[in-house]
Amino acid sequence: MAAPMTWRRLVNFVYTPAVFGVFSKLSDRLFRKHDKIRGSTLLLLPPLLAGAAPAPLACSRLPGSTRAEGLHSRFYWIADHVPAFKVPGGRIRVLRSPDEFYQAMKVRIKTAKHRVVMASLYLGTGPLEQDLVDCIEEALKHSQEEAAADLKVSVLLDYTRGSRGKNNSRTMLLPLLQRYPEQMRVALYHTPDLRGLLRLFVPDRFNETIGVQHIKAYLFDNSLIISGANLSESYFTNRQDRYVLVEDCAEVANFFAELVHAVSDISLQLEHDDTVHVMEEMVHPYKGNRVDFSSSAHQRIMGVISVARARQQLLELGHLRDSDSEFEGGEEHSDTWLFPLVQMKPLGIQLDEEVTQRLLMEAGKDATVYLTSGYFNLTQAYMRLVLGAASDYCILMASPEVNGFFGAKGVAGAIPEAYVHLAHQFYSKVCKLGQQGRVQLHEYHRPDWTFHAKGLWYYLKGKDGPCLTLIGSPNFGYRSVHRDLEAQIALVTENEQLQAQLHQEQEMLYQRSTEVSHSTFKQPDRYVKLWVKLITPLIKNFF
């Protein structure tokens, strides 16, 4: 029998995002008309609990584009949505561990000559994070000693998460801003949905559930690490994630640099005295008009995507000379395509959603899809596509003890139970439809570790390695689709060595898992309290 809800738990419950979400829906209805008259969105509160219908799939091909031959022809439709970068698979390496990820960043920061661009949810405040900041300072100091050096460092973080507590991401980076004002930039993205009464009343930590900057891209000159990992100690030591290093590919690096700079432009700019301001001619994210902010942000970011896409199409048609022209005709063969996928629903951008939906929808009987998420909470659209597909699915999720919220205090400590409840509901649907042979669920186990890996691997029948992988920040859940800023890459490759690396990565994760069955949910550590079951439908769109 579930324990009764104590007064303390009741107080915590009152301050959950669900209650404020209901409040926001009511407030939105009350003030929407008033906002249109005034032209101000100070009191406009977004309908945070409303579910959204699946976005239509745009599948038309632009005039002038051509289809790639071979394996790429199966997936080249992705170029109808986003830029397509053709690179040698030999320049791409899968990193295996948090430490390898951390060391790779440190080495490349120290050797960077022109640019370091880092986008993350936040930067931690421990000794490992300080060591990373010291590497940046060392690189900046060294650049000043060289007359021809022009190193610029740009860091993009989330405003709410990066401002949490007295010692936070901002205080970690302020010394660099003060010592190197001409070379250092720190931008803090603030969601336009956290405004007015909502911003006033939602407590710290809970305000992060409204929407955050969630992109994890780390760029050093012309090399890029795309990941789902943040910049904090656990992600450098014992928090399992995924990381792909793309070495010396200028076109890819330039795109992600421009993307991060575009998001930084619409964000709040951190000053050396810990104040923030909006760039000239930019709309304030929570003081300015909500529609105006989203419109200008949409235009700024889509401009980057459109220019890059047009450039790649011209390169493909031979109308431009590729800055990476050594790929063509040299010792390296361009056998791999990288498609950057961006999802920023608050700004009207849903490219990742469109591509992911079509990938899931078109996976046929000749395909097996391995899908993983540290926070398994599929959107209704993704769930329908998985349950209605013809391909086999093997889904990996965190067991309760490796969930990032395991052992947390207050309401957050119940989040692992909520994920167990959601997994049980999904598994019940699989069984009800008689799909157990086609859709399998696995739980990741590893003592003293947490699990944060997300993405998918797409195998064709009879092949030992995946021909496609998705890797980046999205979790396939409601927040990733509707609230946060996300980015990942769809990597399509014919390179057998790269396929082998991706296959080894997938096996390494799944080898630490057990398959879910009816008995799984009967185990004592899978017990879900009644009050958690009751509030999960209300709060599941916030995590």
XYZ file of C-alpha atoms in Angstrom, residues 101-474:
374
model
C 35.923 12.709 -24.069
C 37.443 14.943 -21.382
C 41.035 14.399 -22.455
C 40.167 14.962 -26.128
C 38.703 18.364 -25.261
C 41.673 19.409 -23.136
C 44.211 18.481 -25.810
C 42.319 20.329 -28.535
C 41.704 23.434 -26.450
C 45.436 23.734 -25.742
C 46.352 23.378 -29.424
C 43.563 25.544 -30.897
C 44.863 28.458 -32.960
C 41.756 30.246 -34.190
C 38.595 29.240 -32.369
C 37.130 27.308 -29.484
C 33.328 27.123 -29.545
C 31.503 25.242 -26.801
C 27.741 24.769 -26.406
C 26.390 22.949 -23.359
C 23.562 23.056 -20.854
C 25.983 24.181 -18.153
C 29.563 24.148 -16.872
C 30.159 22.546 -13.484
C 32.127 24.092 -10.626
C 34.455 21.271 -9.516
C 38.215 20.792 -9.966
C 37.889 18.990 -13.315
C 35.789 21.805 -14.695
C 38.280 24.338 -13.345
C 41.046 22.420 -15.088
C 39.106 22.784 -18.350
C 38.758 26.535 -17.769
C 42.488 26.702 -17.034
C 43.146 25.034 -20.411
C 41.127 27.775 -22.098
C 43.069 30.452 -20.224
C 46.358 28.809 -21.179
C 45.343 28.843 -24.840
C 44.243 32.491 -24.663
C 47.444 33.515 -22.899
C 49.563 31.675 -25.438
C 47.678 33.318 -28.306
C 48.504 36.788 -26.950
C 52.178 35.895 -26.979
C 52.021 35.194 -30.703
C 51.755 38.258 -32.900
C 49.724 36.486 -35.595
C 47.453 34.531 -33.266
C 43.740 35.319 -33.302
C 42.151 32.778 -30.964
C 38.505 33.488 -30.114
C 36.596 31.563 -27.458
C 32.793 31.424 -27.466
C 30.753 29.598 -24.821
C 26.984 29.092 -25.022
C 25.124 27.864 -21.925
C 21.596 27.924 -20.576
C 20.700 30.954 -18.458
C 18.658 29.218 -15.752
C 20.926 26.185 -15.328
C 24.096 28.235 -15.655
C 22.941 30.721 -13.014
C 21.903 28.187 -10.375
C 23.460 28.745 -6.940
C 26.074 31.175 -5.678
C 28.927 29.343 -7.420
C 27.824 28.511 -10.934
C 28.811 28.438 -14.592
C 28.884 32.224 -14.746
C 31.283 32.634 -11.845
C 33.547 29.983 -13.365
C 33.896 31.966 -16.591
C 33.929 35.551 -15.274
C 37.729 35.621 -14.737
C 38.260 34.820 -18.422
C 35.840 37.557 -19.467
C 37.670 40.025 -17.260
C 41.182 39.095 -18.440
C 40.454 38.535 -22.145
C 37.485 40.802 -23.030
C 38.400 40.992 -26.732
C 38.769 37.244 -27.187
C 36.147 35.756 -24.865
C 32.364 35.585 -25.257
C 29.815 33.934 -22.955
C 26.160 33.785 -24.018
C 23.283 32.539 -21.854
C 20.174 31.376 -23.707
C 16.898 32.199 -21.959
C 13.760 30.461 -23.201
C 11.002 32.870 -24.286
C 8.462 30.633 -22.544
C 9.712 31.565 -19.065
C 8.259 35.052 -18.698
C 5.751 37.154 -16.819
C 4.013 35.529 -13.863
C 5.551 32.176 -14.696
C 9.085 33.554 -14.340
C 8.095 35.332 -11.130
C 6.580 32.355 -9.317
C 8.316 29.202 -10.559
C 11.187 28.423 -8.127
C 14.794 27.895 -9.163
C 15.555 24.405 -10.510
C 11.886 23.965 -11.466
C 12.185 26.889 -13.889
C 14.598 24.777 -15.932
C 11.723 22.454 -16.828
C 10.100 25.185 -18.931
C 12.845 25.005 -21.549
C 16.650 25.166 -21.830
C 19.587 25.377 -24.217
C 20.400 21.665 -24.534
C 22.844 21.526 -27.495
C 26.159 19.800 -26.734
C 28.700 20.683 -29.432
C 32.407 21.287 -28.805
C 34.494 22.783 -31.585
C 38.240 23.359 -31.826
C 39.484 25.036 -35.024
C 38.147 22.644 -37.704
C 37.391 19.660 -35.454
C 34.070 18.952 -33.739
C 32.887 16.722 -30.912
C 29.133 16.173 -31.076
C 27.697 14.595 -27.939
C 24.937 14.442 -25.378
C 27.368 15.136 -22.529
C 27.495 18.337 -20.496
C 30.593 20.017 -19.073
C 30.654 18.689 -15.528
C 32.576 16.175 -13.442
C 30.192 13.230 -13.725
C 30.251 13.505 -17.532
C 34.061 13.325 -17.353
C 34.185 10.328 -14.995
C 31.216 7.971 -14.489
C 28.226 9.151 -16.507
C 27.850 7.091 -19.677
C 27.118 9.091 -22.808
C 28.029 9.085 -26.507
C 30.667 11.172 -28.295
C 31.744 11.385 -31.944
C 34.847 13.315 -33.001
C 34.909 14.768 -36.531
C 38.517 15.751 -37.262
C 39.693 18.485 -39.632
C 36.459 18.967 -41.593
C 36.162 22.720 -42.121
C 32.689 22.780 -43.676
C 31.151 20.814 -40.802
C 33.005 22.852 -38.184
C 31.999 26.116 -39.838
C 28.344 25.128 -39.793
C 28.284 24.292 -36.089
C 30.283 27.417 -35.268
C 27.733 29.532 -37.139
C 24.837 27.695 -35.495
C 26.205 28.284 -31.984
C 26.969 31.916 -32.819
C 23.413 32.414 -34.081
C 21.925 31.040 -30.857
C 24.424 33.135 -28.906
C 23.296 36.267 -30.758
C 19.687 35.833 -29.592
C 20.833 35.015 -26.053
C 21.770 37.194 -23.093
C 25.417 38.329 -23.181
C 27.409 37.915 -19.955
C 29.482 40.931 -18.886
C 32.667 40.983 -16.764
C 30.656 42.272 -13.767
C 28.198 39.329 -13.947
C 25.407 41.400 -15.490
C 23.728 40.453 -18.768
C 22.471 42.445 -21.725
C 20.821 41.872 -25.089
C 22.758 42.564 -28.262
C 21.799 45.663 -30.183
C 18.711 45.223 -32.380
C 17.896 41.870 -30.742
C 14.564 41.259 -28.983
C 14.766 40.521 -25.256
C 13.804 36.866 -24.660
C 11.444 37.445 -21.717
C 10.883 41.212 -21.563
C 10.257 41.679 -25.266
C 7.299 40.544 -27.323
C 7.154 36.743 -27.457
C 6.176 36.567 -31.128
C 8.793 39.128 -32.158
C 11.542 37.258 -30.297
C 10.672 33.890 -31.837
C 10.335 35.397 -35.293
C 13.711 37.152 -35.196
C 15.389 34.092 -33.622
C 13.842 31.818 -36.249
C 15.104 34.064 -39.018
C 18.616 34.258 -37.567
C 19.020 30.493 -37.072
C 17.272 29.355 -40.234
C 19.486 31.784 -42.128
C 22.511 29.748 -41.039
C 20.849 26.493 -42.090
C 19.620 27.865 -45.440
C 22.979 29.382 -46.392
C 24.828 26.179 -45.511
C 22.327 24.058 -47.409
C 22.551 26.237 -50.509
C 26.357 26.169 -50.349
C 26.472 22.381 -50.092
C 24.108 22.035 -53.040
C 26.346 24.287 -55.127
C 29.374 22.259 -54.084
C 27.580 19.086 -55.086
C 26.768 20.525 -58.483
C 30.362 21.661 -58.919
C 29.588 25.383 -58.940
C 31.828 26.078 -55.926
C 35.266 24.918 -54.883
C 35.153 22.950 -51.623
C 37.415 24.284 -48.868
C 37.906 20.597 -48.040
C 38.833 19.846 -51.651
C 41.553 17.452 -50.537
C 38.699 14.984 -49.963
C 38.188 14.668 -53.697
C 40.735 12.676 -55.646
C 43.137 12.324 -52.747
C 44.058 9.324 -50.679
C 40.906 9.741 -48.603
C 37.560 8.754 -50.073
C 34.448 10.732 -49.080
C 32.262 7.797 -48.129
C 30.256 9.389 -45.334
C 27.485 11.977 -45.134
C 26.789 14.189 -42.105
C 23.359 15.809 -41.831
C 23.003 18.311 -38.937
C 19.528 18.135 -37.398
C 18.217 21.060 -35.345
C 15.119 21.148 -33.142
C 13.997 24.444 -31.571
C 10.207 24.267 -31.338
C 9.883 27.451 -29.212
C 11.476 29.242 -32.175
C 9.413 27.445 -34.811
C 12.198 25.088 -35.963
C 11.459 21.343 -36.086
C 13.888 19.835 -38.572
C 15.076 17.067 -36.248
C 11.504 16.039 -35.508
C 10.620 15.836 -39.201
C 13.662 13.734 -40.071
C 13.378 11.450 -37.026
C 9.713 10.768 -37.700
C 10.395 9.786 -41.287
C 13.326 7.577 -40.257
C 11.096 5.733 -37.798
C 8.197 5.577 -40.247
C 10.212 4.193 -43.170
C 12.210 1.603 -41.230
C 11.134 -1.570 -43.041
C 11.454 -5.304 -42.531
C 15.010 -5.176 -43.851
C 16.092 -2.938 -40.928
C 16.845 -3.284 -37.232
C 16.903 -0.133 -35.109
C 18.752 0.107 -31.795
C 17.426 3.133 -29.921
C 18.648 4.479 -26.591
C 17.644 7.263 -24.235
C 18.845 8.127 -20.761
C 15.321 9.372 -20.043
C 12.904 7.053 -21.826
C 9.748 9.078 -22.409
C 8.802 8.805 -26.090
C 6.438 11.368 -27.555
C 3.074 10.028 -28.655
C 4.102 10.453 -32.293
C 7.366 8.532 -31.899
C 5.610 5.838 -29.876
C 2.989 5.304 -32.576
C 5.679 5.047 -35.237
C 7.716 2.489 -33.273
C 4.664 0.382 -32.464
C 3.414 0.550 -36.056
C 6.729 -0.033 -37.853
C 7.777 -3.153 -39.723
C 11.384 -3.147 -38.512
C 12.759 -4.712 -35.342
C 13.446 -2.355 -32.431
C 15.750 -2.844 -29.486
C 15.322 0.011 -27.009
C 17.833 0.717 -24.243
C 16.915 2.809 -21.201
C 18.282 3.495 -17.743
C 17.494 1.125 -14.890
C 16.347 3.031 -11.766
C 19.749 2.872 -10.067
C 21.577 4.481 -13.022
C 18.961 7.180 -13.582
C 20.466 10.620 -13.077
C 17.778 11.481 -10.492
C 18.296 8.336 -8.409
C 18.694 9.275 -4.755
C 17.739 12.920 -5.293
C 15.973 14.812 -2.522
C 12.368 15.950 -2.591
C 10.060 15.434 -5.547
C 13.028 14.871 -7.897
C 13.768 11.628 -6.046
C 10.518 10.195 -7.383
C 11.463 10.802 -11.029
C 13.101 7.352 -11.470
C 9.811 5.828 -10.319
C 7.964 7.924 -12.891
C 10.261 6.559 -15.616
C 9.592 3.004 -14.407
C 5.873 3.739 -14.661
C 6.263 5.124 -18.215
C 8.362 2.130 -19.269
C 5.788 -0.255 -17.814
C 3.017 1.488 -19.736
C 4.989 1.255 -22.980
C 5.854 -2.397 -22.384
C 2.174 -3.134 -21.716
C 1.260 -1.594 -25.062
C 3.895 -3.718 -26.797
C 2.443 -6.850 -25.205
C -1.145 -5.852 -25.903
C -0.292 -5.500 -29.588
C 1.596 -8.799 -29.583
C 4.824 -7.057 -30.626
C 7.187 -8.642 -28.068
C 9.106 -10.435 -30.808
C 9.702 -7.227 -32.740
C 10.086 -4.578 -29.995
C 12.393 -5.362 -27.088
C 13.199 -3.187 -24.077
C 16.520 -3.347 -22.225
C 17.728 -1.722 -18.999
C 21.298 -0.479 -18.559
C 23.124 -1.508 -15.358
C 26.515 -0.380 -14.098
C 27.495 0.000 -10.420
C 28.376 3.569 -9.386
C 27.595 4.946 -12.840
C 24.674 6.874 -14.335
C 23.331 6.527 -17.860
C 22.806 9.466 -20.232
C 23.350 7.982 -23.713
C 20.868 8.771 -26.445
C 20.503 8.210 -30.172
C 19.999 5.279 -32.512
C 21.851 2.852 -34.763
C 20.210 1.710 -38.014
C 21.229 -1.716 -39.362
C 20.266 -3.206 -42.713
C 19.582 -6.931 -42.913
C 22.695 -9.030 -43.373
C 25.089 -6.223 -42.360
C 27.360 -6.417 -39.330
C 27.591 -2.651 -38.796
C 25.069 0.186 -38.792
C 24.790 2.314 -41.908
C 23.272 5.248 -40.002
C 23.432 6.656 -36.514
C 21.811 9.627 -34.797
C 24.007 11.237 -32.145
C 23.606 14.448 -30.183
C 21.435 15.961 -27.498
C 17.789 14.876 -28.186
